[in-house]
Structures are given as structure tokens and as C-alpha cells.
Amino acid sequence: MKPREIKPGIFSVGAVDWDRRLFDELIPLPDGTSYNSYLIAGGDKTALIDSVDPPLCHMLEENLKAAGKPGIDYVVCLHAEQDHSGSIPRVLELHPGAKVVTNPKCKGMLIDHLQIPEERFIEVGDRETLSLGGRTLEFIYTPWVHWPETMTAYLREDKLLFSCDFFGSHLATSDAFVTDEATVYEAAKRYYAEIMMPFRKFIRKHLEVLAELGINFIAPSHGPAYDNPAFIIDAYRDWASDSVANEVVLPYTSMHGSTKEMVEYFTRALMARGVTVKRFDLARTDLGKLAMALVDTATIVLGAPTVLGGPHPLVVQTAYLAGALKPKARFASVIGSYGWGGRTVETLASFISGLNVEVLEPVMVRGFPRESDFADLDKLADKIAEKHRSL
Ligand code: FEO
């Protein structure tokens, strides 16, 4: 079957990974993913943008054959992570005259990770161009979306941006383009939360640079392409902005019901004060849903029982994740119970010390909560509602 032609002479030759359910042995993929690769036929030269994850290399090979363009002159590598670069060595084997076009940092990574020989590379600088004959690729460095070497490629005449991970979504679909914006929004937000959120400040700068290009089409390397780029650019602007929602994200676990009782009471207390609560039972939750909730929330409250003198490991994992993903939340606190003592609050605080949050007075109780403990939860809910009103 001939691969899809997303624009005249531009073929989508990558692979849809319908059944994959985990990325990096960590990130849930409820809707699978895709590794998009694009073949561009210019008047003189043919370029391939990115490749696919090695287990699906055979699909790339089949699609390249079916595209009917016998020779590849350039393999453009926008990002060295193996889900996009891992099949490049096979492409180079099949096309001995092809050169890998990338930036010096990415070149170094490809040599380290894939052992591609030095002589197979052409280095390009930021805003440098490469002519394919009637079609011009302009390379724009966009570090940290998602690694430090990442760049994008803008096909000037078509006003088409190849963005690799940037604007991507983990979504296996038969659609080449976005057809159902609600579904793609959810998948793209999940992707942003898990992959892009730590790099919010870089993203804001990149969006400014890209705004000057007049892009009318975005082809990412995961998920469907955007023929209405404003849809995803506006979403990224919102997610990467400093504005937060009147929400509390409340991840918790409970062993014998004391912390759960506090979480139940606290949820109702926040609701009564007009604050939206997004609650996650950590023993059962999808980490991606939790990450998505962290994108916009003003406040994070961890519900943590004490185990062996410290926080329950599921809450430790969440605090570590929140510290690593760096959401834009402004406030944080801890509620929970203990049997005889422990350093639950101090330990959790150390994991989120990199966040720019004001820590609100935690509520830790010995055993099952009493009336005075519920009063303290009311006080914490009052404080959160007041802080949110002041934003
Ligand atoms: Fe899709 Fe950072 O690789």
C-alpha cells in the first residue's frame, strides 16, 4: 500500500504502534502511539525526516519502498532519542549515499547511542537551510523539547513545521490529521504533562520564535498532524503560561482508613469553598492522568500515611514525580496520619523543594482524626481558598 501523502510529494512513512502500553517502562500509553517519519521529495534531492522505534523498523522499510522514491539523500535527525533515531542506521545501510543532517550536539549523541560513523554526518546550525530543489528546509534549534539537542525543521515553501516531540501526542490512530480535537487535546495534554512540562520556560521562548514563521501545518513525530496549528499552539501557550486553575490536586493513599477519612473530609471542605478537587488514589491511578492534572493546578496536597517513620512509598513516588515534572503550582501541603511519629512531612518536602511553591501548614494526626483535626483541615481549606482568590 502506498503511504499517505500529507502534501504533494510529502509522504508519511512512519509506524503506528497500536498495542504499546508503556513508554520508558514508566509512562502509560492508554491509546498507543506512533513514530512518524516523513519523506520529502524535492526537485533535486529526497530527504527523510526522522525514523521510527527499532522494533517497527520493518514498517518504515515497507513504506519507503512503497513510496516509490528510490534514493534518500538526506536523513534529517531532529532528536537523538531512539524512538525517532533508532532506525537511522538501517536506513543508512539501505542508502549508502545518504547523509545524516543534524546539529553538532545531536550528532554527538547519535555517535554515542547508535555508533553512526562520523563521516555520515552533515552538521547544520540554527536557522541554516538545506535546499532539496524547489523546497527548502530551515533548521530551528528548539532545545529541551525534549532533550538538549532537539531541533525542528521548517519547510518554507509549504509553511510546514516538522516538530518531532514538540506538539506530539501518544495516540495511535488511522487518521493522518487531527479529526477529533477533543481526543487529540487529551492525548497532547497527557504528552505535554509527562514529557514537556519541566521545560515550560523554554517552550514559551520557542513559541515566540515559531510565531514569526506563519506556520500553516505542523507534522509532529508522535500522533496525528495538525492542519489547524492554532489548535495545538494555543493549547501549549495555555499550558506553558503562568496562569493556574482554582484546583487542588490531591494524590493520596491510605492503609487502614485514617488518611482516607481525612481526604474525604478535606475534599468536601474544599468543595464547600468553591475549590475544584482532583483526587487520585495512588494505589490504582493512571500516572498520566495525575501528571495531566498537575499541568494547571494552583495547589498540590499530598495525602500520606506514615510507614516505618516516613511517607508511604506511593506518595514518595508522587512527590518525586511532581518535583521532576515541575508543574506551575503555587502552593503545597501534606495531610495524613501516623502511629507513633516519623518524618513524613520533612521527607516529602525535600522531594518538592525544587518547586516554586509556598508550603501551607500541614495537618498530620496521630491515629484516626478527631474533631480538632477536622477543624485543622477546615483551616487548611480556608487558607487554600483565600490564597486562590488572591491569585
Ligand atoms: Fe519521542 Fe523524546 O522522543
mmCIF file of C-alpha atoms and ligand atoms in Angstrom:
data_model
loop_
_atom_site.group_PDB
_atom_site.id
_atom_site.type_symbol
_atom_site.label_atom_id
_atom_site.label_comp_id
_atom_site.label_asym_id
_atom_site.label_seq_id
_atom_site.Cartn_x
_atom_site.Cartn_y
_atom_site.Cartn_z
ATOM 1 C CA MET A 1 0.000 0.000 0.000
ATOM 2 C CA LYS A 2 1.326 3.445 -0.916
ATOM 3 C CA PRO A 3 1.990 5.566 2.186
ATOM 4 C CA ARG A 4 -0.180 8.573 2.823
ATOM 5 C CA GLU A 5 0.770 11.761 1.012
ATOM 6 C CA ILE A 6 0.147 14.514 3.549
ATOM 7 C CA LYS A 7 1.023 17.193 0.955
ATOM 8 C CA PRO A 8 2.042 16.743 -2.669
ATOM 9 C CA GLY A 9 5.406 14.976 -2.576
ATOM 10 C CA ILE A 10 5.471 14.594 1.218
ATOM 11 C CA PHE A 11 4.753 11.067 2.431
ATOM 12 C CA SER A 12 4.077 9.834 5.949
ATOM 13 C CA VAL A 13 6.265 6.713 6.106
ATOM 14 C CA GLY A 14 6.424 6.050 9.872
ATOM 15 C CA ALA A 15 4.726 3.428 12.022
ATOM 16 C CA VAL A 16 1.639 3.318 14.226
ATOM 17 C CA ASP A 17 2.266 1.347 17.427
ATOM 18 C CA TRP A 18 -1.309 0.335 18.238
ATOM 19 C CA ASP A 19 -0.516 -2.058 21.073
ATOM 20 C CA ARG A 20 2.237 -0.344 23.037
ATOM 21 C CA ARG A 21 1.079 0.382 26.570
ATOM 22 C CA LEU A 22 4.230 1.653 28.308
ATOM 23 C CA PHE A 23 6.963 4.097 27.337
ATOM 24 C CA ASP A 24 10.341 4.273 29.081
ATOM 25 C CA GLU A 25 8.985 1.418 31.249
ATOM 26 C CA LEU A 26 7.142 4.145 33.147
ATOM 27 C CA ILE A 27 4.694 6.226 31.131
ATOM 28 C CA PRO A 28 1.289 4.641 30.469
ATOM 29 C CA LEU A 29 0.161 4.724 26.833
ATOM 30 C CA PRO A 30 -3.588 4.018 27.066
ATOM 31 C CA ASP A 31 -4.045 4.887 23.390
ATOM 32 C CA GLY A 32 -0.781 3.527 21.936
ATOM 33 C CA THR A 33 1.475 5.878 19.974
ATOM 34 C CA SER A 34 3.084 6.447 16.610
ATOM 35 C CA TYR A 35 6.598 7.190 15.400
ATOM 36 C CA ASN A 36 6.123 9.486 12.451
ATOM 37 C CA SER A 37 8.678 9.755 9.716
ATOM 38 C CA TYR A 38 8.255 11.890 6.603
ATOM 39 C CA LEU A 39 9.723 11.525 3.149
ATOM 40 C CA ILE A 40 10.056 14.791 1.238
ATOM 41 C CA ALA A 41 10.645 14.736 -2.485
ATOM 42 C CA GLY A 42 12.342 17.901 -3.701
ATOM 43 C CA GLY A 43 13.226 18.739 -7.307
ATOM 44 C CA ASP A 44 16.820 17.549 -6.822
ATOM 45 C CA LYS A 45 17.056 15.735 -3.511
ATOM 46 C CA THR A 46 14.980 13.498 -1.287
ATOM 47 C CA ALA A 47 15.006 13.860 2.493
ATOM 48 C CA LEU A 48 13.691 11.665 5.260
ATOM 49 C CA ILE A 49 12.660 13.403 8.485
ATOM 50 C CA ASP A 50 13.342 11.156 11.499
ATOM 51 C CA SER A 51 12.890 7.382 11.580
ATOM 52 C CA VAL A 52 10.950 5.011 13.860
ATOM 53 C CA ASP A 53 11.467 2.977 17.015
ATOM 54 C CA PRO A 54 13.661 -0.003 16.026
ATOM 55 C CA PRO A 55 11.077 -2.747 16.743
ATOM 56 C CA LEU A 56 8.896 -1.221 13.981
ATOM 57 C CA CYS A 57 11.722 -0.559 11.520
ATOM 58 C CA HIS A 58 10.220 -3.061 9.074
ATOM 59 C CA MET A 59 7.179 -0.792 8.673
ATOM 60 C CA LEU A 60 9.399 2.146 7.766
ATOM 61 C CA GLU A 61 11.228 -0.007 5.237
ATOM 62 C CA GLU A 62 7.959 -1.179 3.655
ATOM 63 C CA ASN A 63 6.613 2.367 3.488
ATOM 64 C CA LEU A 64 9.810 3.710 1.944
ATOM 65 C CA LYS A 65 9.688 1.008 -0.721
ATOM 66 C CA ALA A 66 6.026 1.678 -1.419
ATOM 67 C CA ALA A 67 6.580 5.447 -1.686
ATOM 68 C CA GLY A 68 8.428 4.753 -4.929
ATOM 69 C CA LYS A 69 11.283 7.184 -4.290
ATOM 70 C CA PRO A 70 14.346 5.012 -4.741
ATOM 71 C CA GLY A 71 17.088 7.151 -3.252
ATOM 72 C CA ILE A 72 17.340 9.056 0.015
ATOM 73 C CA ASP A 73 19.949 11.814 0.028
ATOM 74 C CA TYR A 74 19.422 13.220 3.494
ATOM 75 C CA VAL A 75 18.194 11.704 6.742
ATOM 76 C CA VAL A 76 17.278 14.640 8.951
ATOM 77 C CA CYS A 77 17.515 13.794 12.641
ATOM 78 C CA LEU A 78 15.607 16.262 14.802
ATOM 79 C CA HIS A 79 16.107 14.419 18.093
ATOM 80 C CA ALA A 80 18.503 11.664 19.147
ATOM 81 C CA GLU A 81 16.065 9.690 21.320
ATOM 82 C CA GLN A 82 15.832 6.194 19.932
ATOM 83 C CA ASP A 83 12.085 6.193 19.210
ATOM 84 C CA HIS A 84 12.960 8.588 16.351
ATOM 85 C CA SER A 85 16.607 7.897 15.618
ATOM 86 C CA GLY A 86 16.854 4.160 16.322
ATOM 87 C CA SER A 87 16.184 3.038 12.741
ATOM 88 C CA ILE A 88 18.553 5.538 11.133
ATOM 89 C CA PRO A 89 21.449 3.004 10.995
ATOM 90 C CA ARG A 90 19.238 0.648 8.944
ATOM 91 C CA VAL A 91 18.221 3.487 6.591
ATOM 92 C CA LEU A 92 21.906 4.354 6.115
ATOM 93 C CA GLU A 93 22.644 0.714 5.351
ATOM 94 C CA LEU A 94 19.923 0.669 2.686
ATOM 95 C CA HIS A 95 21.001 4.037 1.282
ATOM 96 C CA PRO A 96 24.807 4.082 1.337
ATOM 97 C CA GLY A 97 24.991 7.553 -0.196
ATOM 98 C CA ALA A 98 22.657 9.155 2.369
ATOM 99 C CA LYS A 99 23.953 11.642 4.923
ATOM 100 C CA VAL A 100 22.551 12.349 8.360
ATOM 101 C CA VAL A 101 21.704 16.034 8.681
ATOM 102 C CA THR A 102 21.667 17.271 12.243
ATOM 103 C CA ASN A 103 23.169 19.714 14.730
ATOM 104 C CA PRO A 104 26.545 19.083 16.417
ATOM 105 C CA LYS A 105 25.028 18.142 19.793
ATOM 106 C CA CYS A 106 22.658 15.629 18.237
ATOM 107 C CA LYS A 107 25.489 14.260 16.104
ATOM 108 C CA GLY A 108 27.499 13.531 19.258
ATOM 109 C CA MET A 109 24.534 11.722 20.798
ATOM 110 C CA LEU A 110 23.910 9.656 17.653
ATOM 111 C CA ILE A 111 27.568 8.608 17.628
ATOM 112 C CA ASP A 112 27.319 7.631 21.315
ATOM 113 C CA HIS A 113 23.953 5.870 21.205
ATOM 114 C CA LEU A 114 23.877 4.389 17.707
ATOM 115 C CA GLN A 115 27.549 4.364 16.716
ATOM 116 C CA ILE A 116 26.889 6.060 13.390
ATOM 117 C CA PRO A 117 30.255 6.813 11.729
ATOM 118 C CA GLU A 118 31.414 10.437 11.815
ATOM 119 C CA GLU A 119 31.719 10.640 8.006
ATOM 120 C CA ARG A 120 27.996 10.034 7.517
ATOM 121 C CA PHE A 121 27.037 13.424 9.009
ATOM 122 C CA ILE A 122 26.351 16.895 7.705
ATOM 123 C CA GLU A 123 26.148 19.423 10.564
ATOM 124 C CA VAL A 124 23.671 22.286 10.417
ATOM 125 C CA GLY A 125 23.487 25.412 12.538
ATOM 126 C CA ASP A 126 20.488 27.225 13.956
ATOM 127 C CA ARG A 127 18.444 28.827 11.116
ATOM 128 C CA GLU A 128 20.660 27.188 8.496
ATOM 129 C CA THR A 129 18.887 25.965 5.359
ATOM 130 C CA LEU A 130 19.126 22.940 3.097
ATOM 131 C CA SER A 131 17.756 23.051 -0.442
ATOM 132 C CA LEU A 132 16.042 19.993 -1.883
ATOM 133 C CA GLY A 133 15.353 21.787 -5.183
ATOM 134 C CA GLY A 134 12.215 23.931 -5.067
ATOM 135 C CA ARG A 135 11.852 23.061 -1.401
ATOM 136 C CA THR A 136 13.906 24.500 1.431
ATOM 137 C CA LEU A 137 14.313 23.081 4.902
ATOM 138 C CA GLU A 138 15.202 25.614 7.592
ATOM 139 C CA PHE A 139 16.512 24.169 10.851
ATOM 140 C CA ILE A 140 15.444 25.893 14.033
ATOM 141 C CA TYR A 141 17.092 24.863 17.268
ATOM 142 C CA THR A 142 14.488 24.179 19.934
ATOM 143 C CA PRO A 143 16.454 22.747 22.863
ATOM 144 C CA TRP A 144 14.663 20.836 25.631
ATOM 145 C CA VAL A 145 11.619 19.693 23.720
ATOM 146 C CA HIS A 146 12.528 17.138 24.739
ATOM 147 C CA TRP A 147 16.339 16.762 25.038
ATOM 148 C CA PRO A 148 19.006 19.481 24.858
ATOM 149 C CA GLU A 149 19.829 18.701 21.211
ATOM 150 C CA THR A 150 16.286 18.887 19.867
ATOM 151 C CA MET A 151 15.564 20.960 16.780
ATOM 152 C CA THR A 152 12.660 21.473 14.397
ATOM 153 C CA ALA A 153 12.668 21.752 10.597
ATOM 154 C CA TYR A 154 10.534 24.242 8.716
ATOM 155 C CA LEU A 155 9.713 23.527 5.105
ATOM 156 C CA ARG A 156 9.462 27.114 3.960
ATOM 157 C CA GLU A 157 7.542 26.846 0.706
ATOM 158 C CA ASP A 158 4.873 24.624 2.302
ATOM 159 C CA LYS A 159 4.845 26.572 5.612
ATOM 160 C CA LEU A 160 5.102 23.180 7.274
ATOM 161 C CA LEU A 161 6.881 22.601 10.578
ATOM 162 C CA PHE A 162 8.329 19.191 11.398
ATOM 163 C CA SER A 163 8.344 19.432 15.173
ATOM 164 C CA CYS A 164 9.367 15.943 16.401
ATOM 165 C CA ASP A 165 8.298 15.533 20.079
ATOM 166 C CA PHE A 166 7.189 19.185 20.318
ATOM 167 C CA PHE A 167 3.355 19.297 19.926
ATOM 168 C CA GLY A 168 3.248 15.494 19.796
ATOM 169 C CA SER A 169 0.676 13.135 21.255
ATOM 170 C CA HIS A 170 0.873 9.487 22.207
ATOM 171 C CA LEU A 171 -2.076 8.434 20.092
ATOM 172 C CA ALA A 172 -2.350 5.507 17.718
ATOM 173 C CA THR A 173 -4.834 6.487 15.044
ATOM 174 C CA SER A 174 -5.550 5.733 11.421
ATOM 175 C CA ASP A 175 -6.070 9.465 10.837
ATOM 176 C CA ALA A 176 -3.139 11.325 9.289
ATOM 177 C CA PHE A 177 -4.560 14.641 10.531
ATOM 178 C CA VAL A 178 -6.485 15.699 13.598
ATOM 179 C CA THR A 179 -10.139 14.870 13.069
ATOM 180 C CA ASP A 180 -11.373 14.742 16.659
ATOM 181 C CA GLU A 181 -9.878 17.721 18.503
ATOM 182 C CA ALA A 182 -11.179 16.618 21.931
ATOM 183 C CA THR A 183 -9.382 13.271 21.714
ATOM 184 C CA VAL A 184 -6.162 14.803 20.456
ATOM 185 C CA TYR A 185 -6.312 17.571 23.066
ATOM 186 C CA GLU A 186 -6.439 14.954 25.825
ATOM 187 C CA ALA A 187 -3.578 12.913 24.314
ATOM 188 C CA ALA A 188 -1.460 16.002 23.616
ATOM 189 C CA LYS A 189 -2.015 17.343 27.133
ATOM 190 C CA ARG A 190 -1.004 13.998 28.599
ATOM 191 C CA TYR A 191 2.112 14.098 26.415
ATOM 192 C CA TYR A 192 2.879 17.680 27.458
ATOM 193 C CA ALA A 193 2.432 16.769 31.136
ATOM 194 C CA GLU A 194 4.719 13.759 31.012
ATOM 195 C CA ILE A 195 7.391 14.980 28.627
ATOM 196 C CA MET A 196 7.322 18.753 28.164
ATOM 197 C CA MET A 197 6.152 20.283 31.449
ATOM 198 C CA PRO A 198 9.626 20.555 33.053
ATOM 199 C CA PHE A 199 10.702 22.751 30.129
ATOM 200 C CA ARG A 200 7.884 25.337 30.271
ATOM 201 C CA LYS A 201 10.196 28.351 30.103
ATOM 202 C CA PHE A 202 11.984 27.022 27.002
ATOM 203 C CA ILE A 203 8.637 26.255 25.382
ATOM 204 C CA ARG A 204 7.464 29.817 25.837
ATOM 205 C CA LYS A 205 10.565 31.103 24.051
ATOM 206 C CA HIS A 206 10.196 28.563 21.247
ATOM 207 C CA LEU A 207 6.554 29.558 20.734
ATOM 208 C CA GLU A 208 7.652 33.168 20.246
ATOM 209 C CA VAL A 209 10.203 32.188 17.594
ATOM 210 C CA LEU A 210 7.767 29.906 15.787
ATOM 211 C CA ALA A 211 5.030 32.582 15.804
ATOM 212 C CA GLU A 212 7.124 34.595 13.351
ATOM 213 C CA LEU A 213 7.140 31.839 10.733
ATOM 214 C CA GLY A 214 3.467 31.848 9.693
ATOM 215 C CA ILE A 215 3.180 28.075 10.063
ATOM 216 C CA ASN A 216 0.066 26.582 8.495
ATOM 217 C CA PHE A 217 0.760 22.904 9.155
ATOM 218 C CA ILE A 218 2.541 21.012 11.940
ATOM 219 C CA ALA A 219 3.765 17.447 11.457
ATOM 220 C CA PRO A 220 4.968 16.065 14.813
ATOM 221 C CA SER A 221 6.745 12.727 15.245
ATOM 222 C CA HIS A 222 4.035 11.299 17.541
ATOM 223 C CA GLY A 223 0.294 11.392 16.842
ATOM 224 C CA PRO A 224 -1.670 12.991 14.022
ATOM 225 C CA ALA A 225 -0.587 16.112 12.117
ATOM 226 C CA TYR A 226 -2.222 19.488 12.645
ATOM 227 C CA ASP A 227 -3.701 21.236 9.610
ATOM 228 C CA ASN A 228 -5.071 23.812 12.058
ATOM 229 C CA PRO A 229 -1.866 24.555 14.014
ATOM 230 C CA ALA A 230 -3.523 27.273 16.117
ATOM 231 C CA PHE A 231 -5.353 24.474 17.955
ATOM 232 C CA ILE A 232 -2.173 22.988 19.435
ATOM 233 C CA ILE A 233 -0.141 26.224 19.614
ATOM 234 C CA ASP A 234 -2.889 27.887 21.677
ATOM 235 C CA ALA A 235 -3.097 24.831 23.940
ATOM 236 C CA TYR A 236 0.684 24.930 24.503
ATOM 237 C CA ARG A 237 0.514 28.672 25.232
ATOM 238 C CA ASP A 238 -2.077 27.993 27.881
ATOM 239 C CA TRP A 239 -0.301 25.008 29.453
ATOM 240 C CA ALA A 240 3.095 26.744 29.497
ATOM 241 C CA SER A 241 1.707 30.045 30.824
ATOM 242 C CA ASP A 242 1.883 31.070 34.481
ATOM 243 C CA SER A 243 -1.875 31.025 34.959
ATOM 244 C CA VAL A 244 -3.205 28.361 37.320
ATOM 245 C CA ALA A 245 -6.675 26.987 37.946
ATOM 246 C CA ASN A 246 -8.669 27.155 41.174
ATOM 247 C CA GLU A 247 -7.896 23.487 41.765
ATOM 248 C CA VAL A 248 -6.311 21.210 44.337
ATOM 249 C CA VAL A 249 -4.657 18.033 43.124
ATOM 250 C CA LEU A 250 -4.958 15.534 45.951
ATOM 251 C CA PRO A 251 -2.961 12.336 45.418
ATOM 252 C CA TYR A 252 -3.236 10.024 48.406
ATOM 253 C CA THR A 253 -3.064 6.537 49.717
ATOM 254 C CA SER A 254 -4.342 5.053 52.952
ATOM 255 C CA MET A 255 -3.575 1.754 54.657
ATOM 256 C CA HIS A 256 -6.131 1.494 57.456
ATOM 257 C CA GLY A 257 -8.529 4.322 56.619
ATOM 258 C CA SER A 258 -7.252 7.239 58.766
ATOM 259 C CA THR A 259 -5.707 9.208 55.913
ATOM 260 C CA LYS A 260 -8.687 8.284 53.695
ATOM 261 C CA GLU A 261 -11.057 9.766 56.298
ATOM 262 C CA MET A 262 -9.028 12.991 56.232
ATOM 263 C CA VAL A 263 -9.027 13.024 52.426
ATOM 264 C CA GLU A 264 -12.828 12.546 52.363
ATOM 265 C CA TYR A 265 -13.389 15.388 54.821
ATOM 266 C CA PHE A 266 -10.859 17.670 53.135
ATOM 267 C CA THR A 267 -12.392 17.056 49.695
ATOM 268 C CA ARG A 268 -15.805 18.145 50.990
ATOM 269 C CA ALA A 269 -14.274 21.134 52.786
ATOM 270 C CA LEU A 270 -12.611 22.359 49.594
ATOM 271 C CA MET A 271 -15.746 21.789 47.511
ATOM 272 C CA ALA A 272 -17.775 23.793 50.040
ATOM 273 C CA ARG A 273 -15.348 26.658 49.472
ATOM 274 C CA GLY A 274 -15.700 26.548 45.681
ATOM 275 C CA VAL A 275 -12.349 24.865 45.024
ATOM 276 C CA THR A 276 -12.195 22.094 42.408
ATOM 277 C CA VAL A 277 -10.617 18.887 43.705
ATOM 278 C CA LYS A 278 -8.812 16.339 41.522
ATOM 279 C CA ARG A 279 -8.292 13.275 43.670
ATOM 280 C CA PHE A 280 -6.078 10.307 42.876
ATOM 281 C CA ASP A 281 -5.965 7.025 44.776
ATOM 282 C CA LEU A 282 -2.289 6.265 44.170
ATOM 283 C CA ALA A 283 -2.639 2.505 44.517
ATOM 284 C CA ARG A 284 -4.910 2.473 41.472
ATOM 285 C CA THR A 285 -4.398 5.666 39.480
ATOM 286 C CA ASP A 286 -3.015 6.178 35.975
ATOM 287 C CA LEU A 287 0.118 8.294 36.496
ATOM 288 C CA GLY A 288 -0.549 10.077 33.207
ATOM 289 C CA LYS A 289 -3.919 11.357 34.491
ATOM 290 C CA LEU A 290 -2.203 12.630 37.612
ATOM 291 C CA ALA A 291 0.505 14.348 35.533
ATOM 292 C CA MET A 292 -2.202 15.991 33.411
ATOM 293 C CA ALA A 293 -3.934 17.338 36.495
ATOM 294 C CA LEU A 294 -0.627 18.868 37.615
ATOM 295 C CA VAL A 295 -0.447 20.992 34.443
ATOM 296 C CA ASP A 296 -2.943 23.626 35.613
ATOM 297 C CA THR A 297 -3.447 23.186 39.337
ATOM 298 C CA ALA A 298 -2.787 26.006 41.801
ATOM 299 C CA THR A 299 -2.225 23.671 44.752
ATOM 300 C CA ILE A 300 -0.927 20.181 45.434
ATOM 301 C CA VAL A 301 -1.860 18.450 48.707
ATOM 302 C CA LEU A 302 -0.327 15.043 49.343
ATOM 303 C CA GLY A 303 -2.334 12.600 51.439
ATOM 304 C CA ALA A 304 0.282 10.478 53.175
ATOM 305 C CA PRO A 305 0.164 7.846 55.846
ATOM 306 C CA THR A 306 3.402 7.196 57.712
ATOM 307 C CA VAL A 307 5.188 3.871 57.195
ATOM 308 C CA LEU A 308 8.343 2.941 59.122
ATOM 309 C CA GLY A 309 8.939 6.543 60.144
ATOM 310 C CA GLY A 310 8.452 8.122 56.698
ATOM 311 C CA PRO A 311 5.867 8.677 53.960
ATOM 312 C CA HIS A 312 4.216 5.731 52.229
ATOM 313 C CA PRO A 313 6.351 4.817 49.155
ATOM 314 C CA LEU A 314 3.493 5.542 46.727
ATOM 315 C CA VAL A 315 3.381 9.118 47.995
ATOM 316 C CA VAL A 316 7.189 9.326 47.818
ATOM 317 C CA GLN A 317 6.974 8.354 44.142
ATOM 318 C CA THR A 318 4.365 11.057 43.537
ATOM 319 C CA ALA A 319 6.343 13.742 45.345
ATOM 320 C CA TYR A 320 9.433 12.759 43.352
ATOM 321 C CA LEU A 321 7.437 12.888 40.115
ATOM 322 C CA ALA A 322 5.975 16.300 40.978
ATOM 323 C CA GLY A 323 9.467 17.576 41.811
ATOM 324 C CA ALA A 324 10.782 16.291 38.477
ATOM 325 C CA LEU A 325 7.870 17.467 36.303
ATOM 326 C CA LYS A 326 7.987 20.965 37.814
ATOM 327 C CA PRO A 327 4.334 21.995 37.492
ATOM 328 C CA LYS A 328 3.488 25.674 37.901
ATOM 329 C CA ALA A 329 1.548 25.109 41.156
ATOM 330 C CA ARG A 330 1.895 27.908 43.724
ATOM 331 C CA PHE A 331 1.028 26.113 46.972
ATOM 332 C CA ALA A 332 1.606 22.715 48.527
ATOM 333 C CA SER A 333 0.786 20.904 51.729
ATOM 334 C CA VAL A 334 0.543 17.464 53.302
ATOM 335 C CA ILE A 335 -2.239 15.781 55.229
ATOM 336 C CA GLY A 336 -2.097 12.319 56.783
ATOM 337 C CA SER A 337 -1.766 10.181 59.845
ATOM 338 C CA TYR A 338 0.935 8.404 61.811
ATOM 339 C CA GLY A 339 1.074 5.814 64.568
ATOM 340 C CA TRP A 340 3.888 6.974 66.817
ATOM 341 C CA GLY A 341 5.989 9.573 65.000
ATOM 342 C CA GLY A 342 8.076 9.947 61.861
ATOM 343 C CA ARG A 343 9.402 12.478 59.381
ATOM 344 C CA THR A 344 6.735 12.228 56.705
ATOM 345 C CA VAL A 345 6.330 15.954 56.080
ATOM 346 C CA GLU A 346 10.066 16.704 56.053
ATOM 347 C CA THR A 347 10.777 13.842 53.664
ATOM 348 C CA LEU A 348 8.041 14.842 51.218
ATOM 349 C CA ALA A 349 9.091 18.495 51.420
ATOM 350 C CA SER A 350 12.606 17.525 50.366
ATOM 351 C CA PHE A 351 11.286 15.927 47.158
ATOM 352 C CA ILE A 352 9.362 19.030 46.099
ATOM 353 C CA SER A 353 11.980 21.525 47.259
ATOM 354 C CA GLY A 354 12.690 22.461 43.617
ATOM 355 C CA LEU A 355 9.130 23.664 43.090
ATOM 356 C CA ASN A 356 8.367 27.336 43.443
ATOM 357 C CA VAL A 357 5.580 26.726 45.964
ATOM 358 C CA GLU A 358 4.576 28.224 49.272
ATOM 359 C CA VAL A 359 4.169 25.371 51.754
ATOM 360 C CA LEU A 360 0.945 25.698 53.755
ATOM 361 C CA GLU A 361 0.697 24.336 57.307
ATOM 362 C CA PRO A 362 0.383 20.540 57.048
ATOM 363 C CA VAL A 363 -2.183 18.547 59.029
ATOM 364 C CA MET A 364 -0.635 15.356 60.438
ATOM 365 C CA VAL A 365 -2.626 13.464 63.047
ATOM 366 C CA ARG A 366 -1.843 10.628 65.428
ATOM 367 C CA GLY A 367 -4.169 7.726 64.640
ATOM 368 C CA PHE A 368 -7.732 8.309 63.451
ATOM 369 C CA PRO A 369 -8.696 12.009 63.041
ATOM 370 C CA ARG A 370 -10.593 13.699 65.896
ATOM 371 C CA GLU A 371 -12.795 16.829 65.905
ATOM 372 C CA SER A 372 -9.784 19.116 66.399
ATOM 373 C CA ASP A 373 -8.073 17.512 63.378
ATOM 374 C CA PHE A 374 -11.112 18.134 61.187
ATOM 375 C CA ALA A 375 -11.038 21.748 62.392
ATOM 376 C CA ASP A 376 -7.411 21.938 61.233
ATOM 377 C CA LEU A 377 -8.432 20.570 57.834
ATOM 378 C CA ASP A 378 -11.096 23.295 57.665
ATOM 379 C CA LYS A 379 -8.404 25.867 58.438
ATOM 380 C CA LEU A 380 -6.200 24.491 55.644
ATOM 381 C CA ALA A 381 -9.158 24.566 53.222
ATOM 382 C CA ASP A 382 -9.873 28.202 54.266
ATOM 383 C CA LYS A 383 -6.248 29.126 53.643
ATOM 384 C CA ILE A 384 -6.207 27.472 50.210
ATOM 385 C CA ALA A 385 -9.461 29.152 49.148
ATOM 386 C CA GLU A 386 -8.109 32.514 50.331
ATOM 387 C CA LYS A 387 -4.793 32.009 48.512
ATOM 388 C CA HIS A 388 -6.596 31.041 45.313
ATOM 389 C CA ARG A 389 -8.776 34.143 45.482
ATOM 390 C CA SER A 390 -5.647 36.264 45.739
ATOM 391 C CA LEU A 391 -4.171 34.911 42.506
HETATM 392 FE FE1 FEO B 1 9.651 10.817 21.123
HETATM 393 FE FE2 FEO B 1 11.943 12.321 23.141
HETATM 394 O O1 FEO B 1 11.296 11.063 21.939
#
